[in-house]
XYZ file of C-alpha atoms in Angstrom:
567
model
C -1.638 3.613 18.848
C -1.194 4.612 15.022
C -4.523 5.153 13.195
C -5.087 2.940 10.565
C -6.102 3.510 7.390
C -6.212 1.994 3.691
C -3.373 1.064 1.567
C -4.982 3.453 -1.100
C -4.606 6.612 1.719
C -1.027 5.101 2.779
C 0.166 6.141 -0.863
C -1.652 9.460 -0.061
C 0.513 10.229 2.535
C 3.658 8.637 0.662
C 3.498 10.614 -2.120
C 2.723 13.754 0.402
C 6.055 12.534 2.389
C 7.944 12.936 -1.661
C 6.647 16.380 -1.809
C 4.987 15.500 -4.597
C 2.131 18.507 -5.742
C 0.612 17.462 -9.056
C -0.531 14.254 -10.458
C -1.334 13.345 -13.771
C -3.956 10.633 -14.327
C -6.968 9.022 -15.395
C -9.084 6.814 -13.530
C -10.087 3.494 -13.783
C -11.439 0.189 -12.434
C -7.826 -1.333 -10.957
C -7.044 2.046 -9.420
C -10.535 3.371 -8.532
C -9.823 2.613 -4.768
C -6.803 4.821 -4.537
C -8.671 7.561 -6.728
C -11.282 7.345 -4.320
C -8.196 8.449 -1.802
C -7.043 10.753 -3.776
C -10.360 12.953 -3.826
C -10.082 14.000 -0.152
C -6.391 14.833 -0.976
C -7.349 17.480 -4.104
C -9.552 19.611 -1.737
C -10.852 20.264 1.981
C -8.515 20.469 4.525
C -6.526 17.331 3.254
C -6.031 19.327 -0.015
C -2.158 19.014 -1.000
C -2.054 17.780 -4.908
C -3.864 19.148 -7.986
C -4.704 15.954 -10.122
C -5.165 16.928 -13.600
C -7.027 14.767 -15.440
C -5.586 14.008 -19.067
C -7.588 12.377 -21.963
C -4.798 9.201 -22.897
C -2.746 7.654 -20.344
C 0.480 8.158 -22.615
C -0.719 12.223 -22.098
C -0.095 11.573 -18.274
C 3.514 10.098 -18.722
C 4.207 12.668 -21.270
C 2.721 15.709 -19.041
C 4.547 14.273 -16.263
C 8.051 14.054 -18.282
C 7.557 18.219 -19.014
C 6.668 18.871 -15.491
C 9.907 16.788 -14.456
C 11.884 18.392 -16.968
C 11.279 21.963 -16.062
C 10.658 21.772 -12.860
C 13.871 19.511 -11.642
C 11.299 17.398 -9.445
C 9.804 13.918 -10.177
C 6.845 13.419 -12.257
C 4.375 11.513 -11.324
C 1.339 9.804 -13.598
C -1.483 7.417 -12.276
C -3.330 5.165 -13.955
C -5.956 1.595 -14.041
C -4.408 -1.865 -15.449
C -4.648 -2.956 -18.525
C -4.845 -1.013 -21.493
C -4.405 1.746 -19.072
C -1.008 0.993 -18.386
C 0.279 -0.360 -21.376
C -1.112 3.036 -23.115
C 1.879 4.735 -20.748
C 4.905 2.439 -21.741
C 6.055 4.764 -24.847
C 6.182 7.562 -22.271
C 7.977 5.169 -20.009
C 10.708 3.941 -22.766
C 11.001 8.330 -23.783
C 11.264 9.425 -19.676
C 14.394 6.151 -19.807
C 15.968 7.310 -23.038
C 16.148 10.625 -21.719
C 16.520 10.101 -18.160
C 13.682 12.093 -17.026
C 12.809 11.052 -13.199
C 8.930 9.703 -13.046
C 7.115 7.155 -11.006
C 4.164 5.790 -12.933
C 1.444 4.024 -10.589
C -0.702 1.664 -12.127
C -3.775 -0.369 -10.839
C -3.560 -3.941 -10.644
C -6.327 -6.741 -10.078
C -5.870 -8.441 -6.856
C -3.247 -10.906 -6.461
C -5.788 -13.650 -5.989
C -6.329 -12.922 -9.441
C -3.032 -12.724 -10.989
C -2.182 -15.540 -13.936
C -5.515 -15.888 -14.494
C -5.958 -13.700 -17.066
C -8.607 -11.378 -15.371
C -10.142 -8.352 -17.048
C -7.559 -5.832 -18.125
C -4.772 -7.942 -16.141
C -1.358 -7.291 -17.846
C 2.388 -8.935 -16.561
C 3.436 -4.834 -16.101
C 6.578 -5.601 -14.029
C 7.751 -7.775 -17.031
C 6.811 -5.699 -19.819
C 8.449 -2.968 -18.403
C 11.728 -4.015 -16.521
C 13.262 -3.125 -19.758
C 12.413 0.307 -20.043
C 12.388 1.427 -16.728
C 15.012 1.788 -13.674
C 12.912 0.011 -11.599
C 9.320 -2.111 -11.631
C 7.821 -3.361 -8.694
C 4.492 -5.017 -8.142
C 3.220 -3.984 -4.558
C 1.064 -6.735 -3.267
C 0.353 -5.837 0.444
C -0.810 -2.507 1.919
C 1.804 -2.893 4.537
C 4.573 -2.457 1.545
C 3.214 0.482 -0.106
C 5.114 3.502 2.305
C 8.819 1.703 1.590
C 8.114 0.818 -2.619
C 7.148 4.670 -2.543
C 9.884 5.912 -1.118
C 12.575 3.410 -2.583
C 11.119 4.358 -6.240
C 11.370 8.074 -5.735
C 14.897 7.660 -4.458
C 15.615 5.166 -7.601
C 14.006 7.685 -9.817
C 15.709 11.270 -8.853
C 18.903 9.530 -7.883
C 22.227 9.006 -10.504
C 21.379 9.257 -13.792
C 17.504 9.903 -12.885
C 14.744 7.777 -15.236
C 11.449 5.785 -14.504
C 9.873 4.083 -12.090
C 6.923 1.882 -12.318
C 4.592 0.660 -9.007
C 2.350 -2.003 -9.967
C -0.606 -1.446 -7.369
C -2.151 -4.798 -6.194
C -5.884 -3.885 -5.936
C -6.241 -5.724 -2.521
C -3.310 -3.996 -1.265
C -5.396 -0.749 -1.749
C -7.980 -1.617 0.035
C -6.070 -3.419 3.259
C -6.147 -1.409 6.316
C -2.556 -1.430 7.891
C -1.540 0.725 10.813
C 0.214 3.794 9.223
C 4.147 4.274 8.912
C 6.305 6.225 7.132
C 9.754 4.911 5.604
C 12.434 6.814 4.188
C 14.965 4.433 1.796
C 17.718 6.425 1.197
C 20.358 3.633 0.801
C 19.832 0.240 -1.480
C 22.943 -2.015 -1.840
C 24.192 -2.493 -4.769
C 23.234 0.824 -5.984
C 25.380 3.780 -5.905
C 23.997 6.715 -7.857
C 27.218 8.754 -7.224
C 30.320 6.607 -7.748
C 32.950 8.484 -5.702
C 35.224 10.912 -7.788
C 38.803 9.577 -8.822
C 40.922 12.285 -8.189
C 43.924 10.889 -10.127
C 41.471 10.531 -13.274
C 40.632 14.365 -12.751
C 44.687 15.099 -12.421
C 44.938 13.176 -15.573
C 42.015 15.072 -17.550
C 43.226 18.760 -16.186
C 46.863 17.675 -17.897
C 45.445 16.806 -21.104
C 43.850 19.751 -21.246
C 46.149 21.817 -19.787
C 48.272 20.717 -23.211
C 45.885 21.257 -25.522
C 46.186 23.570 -28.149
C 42.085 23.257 -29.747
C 40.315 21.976 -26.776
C 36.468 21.269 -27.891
C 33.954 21.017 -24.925
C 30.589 18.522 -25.784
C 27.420 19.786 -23.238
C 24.737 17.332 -22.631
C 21.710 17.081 -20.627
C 24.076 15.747 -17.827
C 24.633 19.020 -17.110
C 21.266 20.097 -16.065
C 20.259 17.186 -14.572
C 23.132 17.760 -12.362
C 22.230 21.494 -11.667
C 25.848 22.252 -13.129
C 24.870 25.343 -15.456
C 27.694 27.564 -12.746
C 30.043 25.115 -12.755
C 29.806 24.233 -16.365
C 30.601 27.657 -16.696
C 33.443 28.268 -14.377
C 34.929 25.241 -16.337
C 34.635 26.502 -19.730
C 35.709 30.010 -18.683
C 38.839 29.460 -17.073
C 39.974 27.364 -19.980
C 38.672 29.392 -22.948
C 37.246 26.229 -24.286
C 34.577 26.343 -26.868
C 31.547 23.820 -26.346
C 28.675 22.556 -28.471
C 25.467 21.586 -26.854
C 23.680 18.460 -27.733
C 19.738 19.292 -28.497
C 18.736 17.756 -24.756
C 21.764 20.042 -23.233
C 20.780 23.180 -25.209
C 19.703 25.483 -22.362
C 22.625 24.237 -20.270
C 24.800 26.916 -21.256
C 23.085 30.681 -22.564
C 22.642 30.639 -26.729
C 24.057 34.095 -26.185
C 27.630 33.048 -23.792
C 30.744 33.939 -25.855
C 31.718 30.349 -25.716
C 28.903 28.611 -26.746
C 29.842 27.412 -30.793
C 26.118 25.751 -31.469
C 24.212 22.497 -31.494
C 25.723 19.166 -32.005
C 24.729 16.714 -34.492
C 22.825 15.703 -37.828
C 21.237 18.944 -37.985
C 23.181 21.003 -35.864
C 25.809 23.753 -36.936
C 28.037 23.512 -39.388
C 31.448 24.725 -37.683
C 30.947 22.943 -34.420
C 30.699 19.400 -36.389
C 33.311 19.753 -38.354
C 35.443 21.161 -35.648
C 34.858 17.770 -34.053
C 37.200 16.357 -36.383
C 39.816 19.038 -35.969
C 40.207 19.302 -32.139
C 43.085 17.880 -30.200
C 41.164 16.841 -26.948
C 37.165 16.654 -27.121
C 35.612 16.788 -23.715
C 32.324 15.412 -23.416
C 30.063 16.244 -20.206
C 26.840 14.783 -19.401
C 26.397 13.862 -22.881
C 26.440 9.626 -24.322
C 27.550 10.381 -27.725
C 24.079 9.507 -29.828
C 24.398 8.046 -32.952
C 23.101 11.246 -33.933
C 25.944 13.470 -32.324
C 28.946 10.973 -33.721
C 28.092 9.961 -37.254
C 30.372 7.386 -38.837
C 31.854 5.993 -35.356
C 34.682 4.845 -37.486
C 35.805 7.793 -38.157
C 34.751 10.218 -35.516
C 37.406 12.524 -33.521
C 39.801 9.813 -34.031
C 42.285 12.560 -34.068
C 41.769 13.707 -30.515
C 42.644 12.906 -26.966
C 38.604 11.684 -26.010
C 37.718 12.937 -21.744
C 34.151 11.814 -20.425
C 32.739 12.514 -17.559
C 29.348 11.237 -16.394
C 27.615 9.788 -13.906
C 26.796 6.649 -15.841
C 29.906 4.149 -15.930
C 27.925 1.985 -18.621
C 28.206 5.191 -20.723
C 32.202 5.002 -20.799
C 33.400 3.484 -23.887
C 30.265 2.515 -25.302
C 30.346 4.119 -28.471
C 33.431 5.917 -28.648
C 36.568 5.140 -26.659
C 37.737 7.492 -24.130
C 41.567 8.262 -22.866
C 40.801 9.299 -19.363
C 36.953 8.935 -17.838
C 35.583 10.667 -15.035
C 33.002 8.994 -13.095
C 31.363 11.414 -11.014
C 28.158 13.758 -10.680
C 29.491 16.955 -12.672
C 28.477 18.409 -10.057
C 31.271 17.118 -8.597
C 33.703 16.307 -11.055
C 33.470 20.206 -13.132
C 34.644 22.046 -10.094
C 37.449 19.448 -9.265
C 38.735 19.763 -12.639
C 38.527 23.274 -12.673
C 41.051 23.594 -9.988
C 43.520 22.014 -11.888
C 43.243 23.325 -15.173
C 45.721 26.537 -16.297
C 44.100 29.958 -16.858
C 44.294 29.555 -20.793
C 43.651 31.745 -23.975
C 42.233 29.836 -27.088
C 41.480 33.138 -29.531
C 43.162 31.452 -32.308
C 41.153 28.040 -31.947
C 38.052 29.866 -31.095
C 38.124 32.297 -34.227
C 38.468 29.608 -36.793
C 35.155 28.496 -36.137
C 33.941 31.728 -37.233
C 34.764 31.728 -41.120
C 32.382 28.599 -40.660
C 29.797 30.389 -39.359
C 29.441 33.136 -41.685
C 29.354 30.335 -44.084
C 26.795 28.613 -42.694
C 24.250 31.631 -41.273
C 24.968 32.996 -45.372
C 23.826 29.564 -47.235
C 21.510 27.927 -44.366
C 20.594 30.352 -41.418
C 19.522 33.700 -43.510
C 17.457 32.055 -45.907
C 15.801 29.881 -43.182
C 14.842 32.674 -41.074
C 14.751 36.193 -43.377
C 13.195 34.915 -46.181
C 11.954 37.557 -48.435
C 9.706 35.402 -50.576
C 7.754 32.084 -51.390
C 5.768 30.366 -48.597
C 6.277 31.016 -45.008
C 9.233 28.341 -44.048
C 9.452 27.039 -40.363
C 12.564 28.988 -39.644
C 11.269 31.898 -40.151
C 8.052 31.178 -37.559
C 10.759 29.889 -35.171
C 12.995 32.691 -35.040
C 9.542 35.378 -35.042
C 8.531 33.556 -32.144
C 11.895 33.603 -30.394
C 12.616 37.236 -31.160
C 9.524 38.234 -29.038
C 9.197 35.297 -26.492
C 10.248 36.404 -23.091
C 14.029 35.292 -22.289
C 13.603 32.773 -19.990
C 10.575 31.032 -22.227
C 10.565 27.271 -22.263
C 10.786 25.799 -25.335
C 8.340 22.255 -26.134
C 8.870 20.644 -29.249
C 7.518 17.560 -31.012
C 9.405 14.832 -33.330
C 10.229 16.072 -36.512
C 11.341 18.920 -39.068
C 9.725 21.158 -36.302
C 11.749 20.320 -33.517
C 15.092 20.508 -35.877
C 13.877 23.932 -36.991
C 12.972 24.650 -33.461
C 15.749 23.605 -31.517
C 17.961 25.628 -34.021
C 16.495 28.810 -33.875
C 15.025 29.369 -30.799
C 16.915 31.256 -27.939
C 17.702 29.590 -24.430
C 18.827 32.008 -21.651
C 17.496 30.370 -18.675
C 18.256 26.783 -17.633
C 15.940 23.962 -17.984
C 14.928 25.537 -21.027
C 13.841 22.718 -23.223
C 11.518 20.082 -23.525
C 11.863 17.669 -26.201
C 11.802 13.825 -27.385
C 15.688 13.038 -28.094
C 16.523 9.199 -28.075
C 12.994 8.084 -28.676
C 11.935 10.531 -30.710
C 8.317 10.243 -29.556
C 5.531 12.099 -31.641
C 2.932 13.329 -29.860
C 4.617 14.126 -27.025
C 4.972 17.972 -27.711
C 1.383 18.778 -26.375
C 1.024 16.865 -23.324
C 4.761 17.953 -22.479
C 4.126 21.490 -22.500
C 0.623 20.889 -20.615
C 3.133 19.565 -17.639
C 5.712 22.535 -17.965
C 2.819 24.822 -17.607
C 2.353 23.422 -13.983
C 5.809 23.250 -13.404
C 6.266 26.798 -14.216
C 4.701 30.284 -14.401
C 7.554 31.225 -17.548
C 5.995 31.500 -21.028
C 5.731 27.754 -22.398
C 6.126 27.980 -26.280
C 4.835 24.418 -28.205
C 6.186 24.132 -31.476
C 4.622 20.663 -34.002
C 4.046 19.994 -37.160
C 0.505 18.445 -38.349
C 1.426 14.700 -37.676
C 2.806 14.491 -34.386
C -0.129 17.667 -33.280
C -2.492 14.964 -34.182
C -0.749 11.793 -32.305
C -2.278 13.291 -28.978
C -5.058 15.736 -30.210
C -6.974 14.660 -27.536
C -4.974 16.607 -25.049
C -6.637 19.488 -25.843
C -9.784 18.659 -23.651
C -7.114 18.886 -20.949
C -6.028 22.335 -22.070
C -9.597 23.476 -22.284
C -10.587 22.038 -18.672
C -7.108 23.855 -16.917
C -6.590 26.576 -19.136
C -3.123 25.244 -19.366
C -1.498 28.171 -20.480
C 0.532 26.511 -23.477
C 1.176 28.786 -26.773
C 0.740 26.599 -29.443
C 2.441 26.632 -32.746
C 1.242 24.561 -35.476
C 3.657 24.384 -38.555
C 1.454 22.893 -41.305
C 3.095 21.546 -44.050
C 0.443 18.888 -45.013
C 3.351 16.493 -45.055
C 4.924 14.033 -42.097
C 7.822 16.643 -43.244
C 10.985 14.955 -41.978
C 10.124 11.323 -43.638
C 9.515 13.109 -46.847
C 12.755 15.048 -46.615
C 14.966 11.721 -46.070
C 12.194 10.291 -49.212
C 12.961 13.144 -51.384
C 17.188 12.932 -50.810
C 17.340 9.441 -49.882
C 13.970 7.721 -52.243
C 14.343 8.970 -55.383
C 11.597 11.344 -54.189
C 9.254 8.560 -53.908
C 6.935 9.856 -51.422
C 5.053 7.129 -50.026
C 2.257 8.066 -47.616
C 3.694 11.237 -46.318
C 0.834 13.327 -47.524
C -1.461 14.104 -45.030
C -5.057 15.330 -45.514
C -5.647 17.542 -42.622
C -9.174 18.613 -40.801
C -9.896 22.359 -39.943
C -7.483 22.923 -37.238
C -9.825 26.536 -36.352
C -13.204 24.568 -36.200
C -10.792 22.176 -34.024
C -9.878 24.884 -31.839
C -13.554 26.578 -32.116
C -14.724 23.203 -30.115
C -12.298 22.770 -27.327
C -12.591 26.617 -26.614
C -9.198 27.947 -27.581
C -8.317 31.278 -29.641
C -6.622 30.564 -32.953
C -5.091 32.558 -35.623
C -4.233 31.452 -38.951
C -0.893 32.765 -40.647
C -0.638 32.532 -44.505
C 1.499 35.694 -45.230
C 5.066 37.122 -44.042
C 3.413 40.268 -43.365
C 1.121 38.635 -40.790
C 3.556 36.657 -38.870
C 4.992 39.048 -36.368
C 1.446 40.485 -35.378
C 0.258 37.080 -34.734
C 2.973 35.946 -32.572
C 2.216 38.991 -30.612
C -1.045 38.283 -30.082
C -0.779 35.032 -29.432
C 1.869 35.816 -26.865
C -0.396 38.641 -25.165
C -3.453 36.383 -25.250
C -4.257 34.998 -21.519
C -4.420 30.729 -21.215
C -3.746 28.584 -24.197
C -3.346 29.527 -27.748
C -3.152 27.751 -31.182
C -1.467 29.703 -33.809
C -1.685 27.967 -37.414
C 1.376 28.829 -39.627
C 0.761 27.391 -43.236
C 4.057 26.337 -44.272
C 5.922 25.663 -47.361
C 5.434 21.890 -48.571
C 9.059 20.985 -49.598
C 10.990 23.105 -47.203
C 14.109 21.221 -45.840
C 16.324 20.952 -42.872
C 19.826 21.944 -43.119
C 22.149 21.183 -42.537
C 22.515 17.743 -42.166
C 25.204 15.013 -42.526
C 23.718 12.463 -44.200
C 22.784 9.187 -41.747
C 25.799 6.684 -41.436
C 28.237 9.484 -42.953
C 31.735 11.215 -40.864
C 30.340 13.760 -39.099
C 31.920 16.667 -41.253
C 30.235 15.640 -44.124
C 27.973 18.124 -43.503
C 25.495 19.271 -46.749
C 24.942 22.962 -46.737
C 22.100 22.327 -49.871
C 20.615 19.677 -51.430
């Protein structure tokens, strides 16, 4: 006879049967029957998950998006009903923008109670079908081993995203005899469409022919575990490849190939180049708005390959010649063993006249200043020089992640952690908390004052784990990147951007943390070592120049070589 036990203990056991290791939560009435579950599983000989207890619900989704991101696994947040839940939906909407794999659980008042507007009682399937790959209300304890199982498969599976269990309170508390289900099929829903092999022999000749191949990297690539592959591709070819900001660590900052980041603010000779290739091949990547520019106008002269896993992602914004529907996992090795031993030197060395151009008017001044205030660049590229080499990189929304995405260094995969379709504030520190547990490499959090402040609260969490997250607090006293686009966009008519800021060290002095303030370029490389050698968290306070810019940038709505060098 199977023992029976609660439907609160059957997602226990569930979530142990996912290999899941770390939750992050925060308790409340609609889920206090599964948290009271939970504590035999966090210690004793049941012990097999840390629960780390954040201070916002959106801090769980958020922590659980950086532990997904680094760690390749699915993360997992649990919370009440209510306000509880609907605190986690911008975390939600981020983890399906960016396809990060996470299964949020949520409380729920019993289904007796359902439509009848009982405390904290919220319609969560409906609010977030929309923004998630799956929502499912789970009504009966008998129900909770296959919904577990079928929403970590949904989640990890294809082009990965968020799930979102809507826990029943009565079916917590049922007693059901116990048994474990494993969905690894659903019909209807194929996560890895089966490779066309005359679509690969028709991308291999295109490129095979061309003369200025230009490879596009996105996140596809490491969501696929495809760095090796990616490489073998690019290699055999001699093809050049940008990286969007989400696909930055998917191929070495330092690989001969690699021409630079894609996009508004990316670099200058990889943007325009866009416009000069004769076949663009985009991998893993959904050409964003902010990758493309004026669509009208965009690599119109090229031959246009795609492959990625996603067939809504073929021909949505820009229309392709040959697709390749596939895993690129699959599809980059299949194409590789088609495609000629080649030698691009020509093509490759124009982008370098470019370069110079660009690292003399943009990249020098950013980062080797030699006088004025300190400028974000410059803190970027001081913590970069003497960050370990396979640090992870955690950025917030904003002038800091566009300074911080530039000059940073990725030589490991899974190197970055960052809020790219939503463009989430506040999700910097709660991210990095998660890619602390995911991780024992060096987690670097860069954020300007606004979005540090979004989820201040997240420092209690710090404090209580120790999380070791190094954090690094540009302060401009501005939300920087809306008064940029105010200043060139406004007629410098900057409406509430100015921020009046607290005492970030008496901040720090409360929750516990060390803190160093940096006013002058002579200070700056002694205080990213210490902050670097300091055991557990750190908050290092860089007061930054008040007008510094980002560039370069092509202008929003413009062709994407319209790049401005200066304002």
């Amino acid at each position: 006879m199977r023992d029976r036990i609660t439907g609160a203990e059957a997602l226990m056991r569930a979530l142990h049967d996912e290999g899941v290791k770390t939750i992050f939560g925060y308790p409340g009435g609609s889920i206090m029957p599964t948290y009271d579950a939970l504590f035999d599983y966090t210690r004793g000989e049941k012990k097999c998950f840390d629960h780390i207890l954040v201070r916002h619900e959106q801090g769980a989704t958020h922590a659980a998006e950086g532990y997904a991101r680094v760690s390749g696994e699915v993360g997992v947040a649990l919370v009440t009903s209510g306000p509880g839940v609907t605190n986690t939906l911008t975390g939600i909407a981020d983890a399906m923008m960016d396809s990060t794999p996470m299964v949020v659980i949520a409380g729920q008042v019993a289904i007796s109670a359902l439509g009848t507007d009982a405390f904290q009682e919220v319609d969560l399937v409906g609010v977030s079908q929309p923004i998630s790959k799956w929502s499912y209300q789970i009504r009966h304890a008998a129900d909770v081993a296959w919904a577990v199982s079928r929403a970590f498969y949904i989640a990890r599976t294809g082009r990965p995203g968020p799930v979102v269990l809507d826990f029943a309170r009565n079916a917590q508390v049922e007693e059901i005899e116990w048994e474990p289900k494993k969905v690894d099929f659903i019909r209807s829903y194929v996560p890895y469409p089966k490779l066309d092999y005359d679509a690969v022999r028709r991308a291999a000749e295109l490129i095979n022919n061309a003369k200025k191949p230009l490879a596009l990297v996105g996140q596809g690539v490491e969501l696929g575990n495809a760095q090796e592959e990616l490489k073998a591709f690019l290699e055999k070819a001699d093809i050049p490849a940008g990286r969007t900001m989400l696909g930055l660590s998917a191929l070495p900052s330092n690989h001969p190939l690699n021409v630079g980041m894609l996009g508004m603010h990316g670099n200058y000779a990889v943007n325009l180049k866009e416009q000069e290739c004769d076949v663009l091949i985009a991998i893993g990547m959904r050409f964003s708005d902010r990758v493309t520019g004026n669509l009208k106008t965009y690599a119109k002269q090229a031959k246009v390959i795609h492959l990625d896993i996603d067939r809504s992602e073929i021909d949505k914004n820009v229309k392709t010649d040959v697709a390749v529907v596939a895993d690129c996992k699959e599809s980059l090795p299949a194409l590789t063993d088609l495609i000629n031993q080649s030698d691009h030197k020509e093509w490759r060395e124009s982008f370098k006249e470019l370069d110079e151009k660009e690292r003399a008017k943009v990249i020098e001044p950013a980062i080797h200043p030699t006088e004025g205030p300190l400028l974000m660049g410059e803190v970027v590229n001081a913590v970069a020089q003497q960050a370990p080499d396979n640090s992870v990189l955690v950025t917030d929304v904003g002038q800091n992640q566009l300074f911080a995405t530039r000059y940073f260094k990725y030589h490991h995969k899974r190197s970055i952690c960052t809020s790219g379709g939503l463009g989430t504030m506040g999700y910097a520190m709660p991210a990095a908390i998660g890619a602390t547990f995911a991780t024992d490499r060096t987690v670097c959090c860069f954020m300007g004052d606004g979005g540090f402040q979004m989820n201040i609260q997240e420092l209690g969490t710090i404090m209580e784990q120790q999380a070791p997250v190094k954090m690094i607090l540009m302060n401009n006293h501005y939300l920087g990147n809306v008064r940029q686009w105010q200043d060139m966009f406004w007629q410098r008519r900057k409406s509430f951007t100015k921020m009046m800021n607290p005492c970030y060290e008496s901040i720090a002095q409360g929750y516990g943390i060390p803190y160093i303030a940096v006013t002058e370029r002579q200070d700056l490389a002694a205080a990213v070592e210490k902050m670097l050698a300091t055991k557990g968290p750190f908050l290092m306070e860089c007061a930054i120049k008040e007008d510094d810019d980002v560039l370069p940038m092509t202008p929003p709505g413009m062709d994407v070589d319209k790049m401005m060098l200066e304002i």
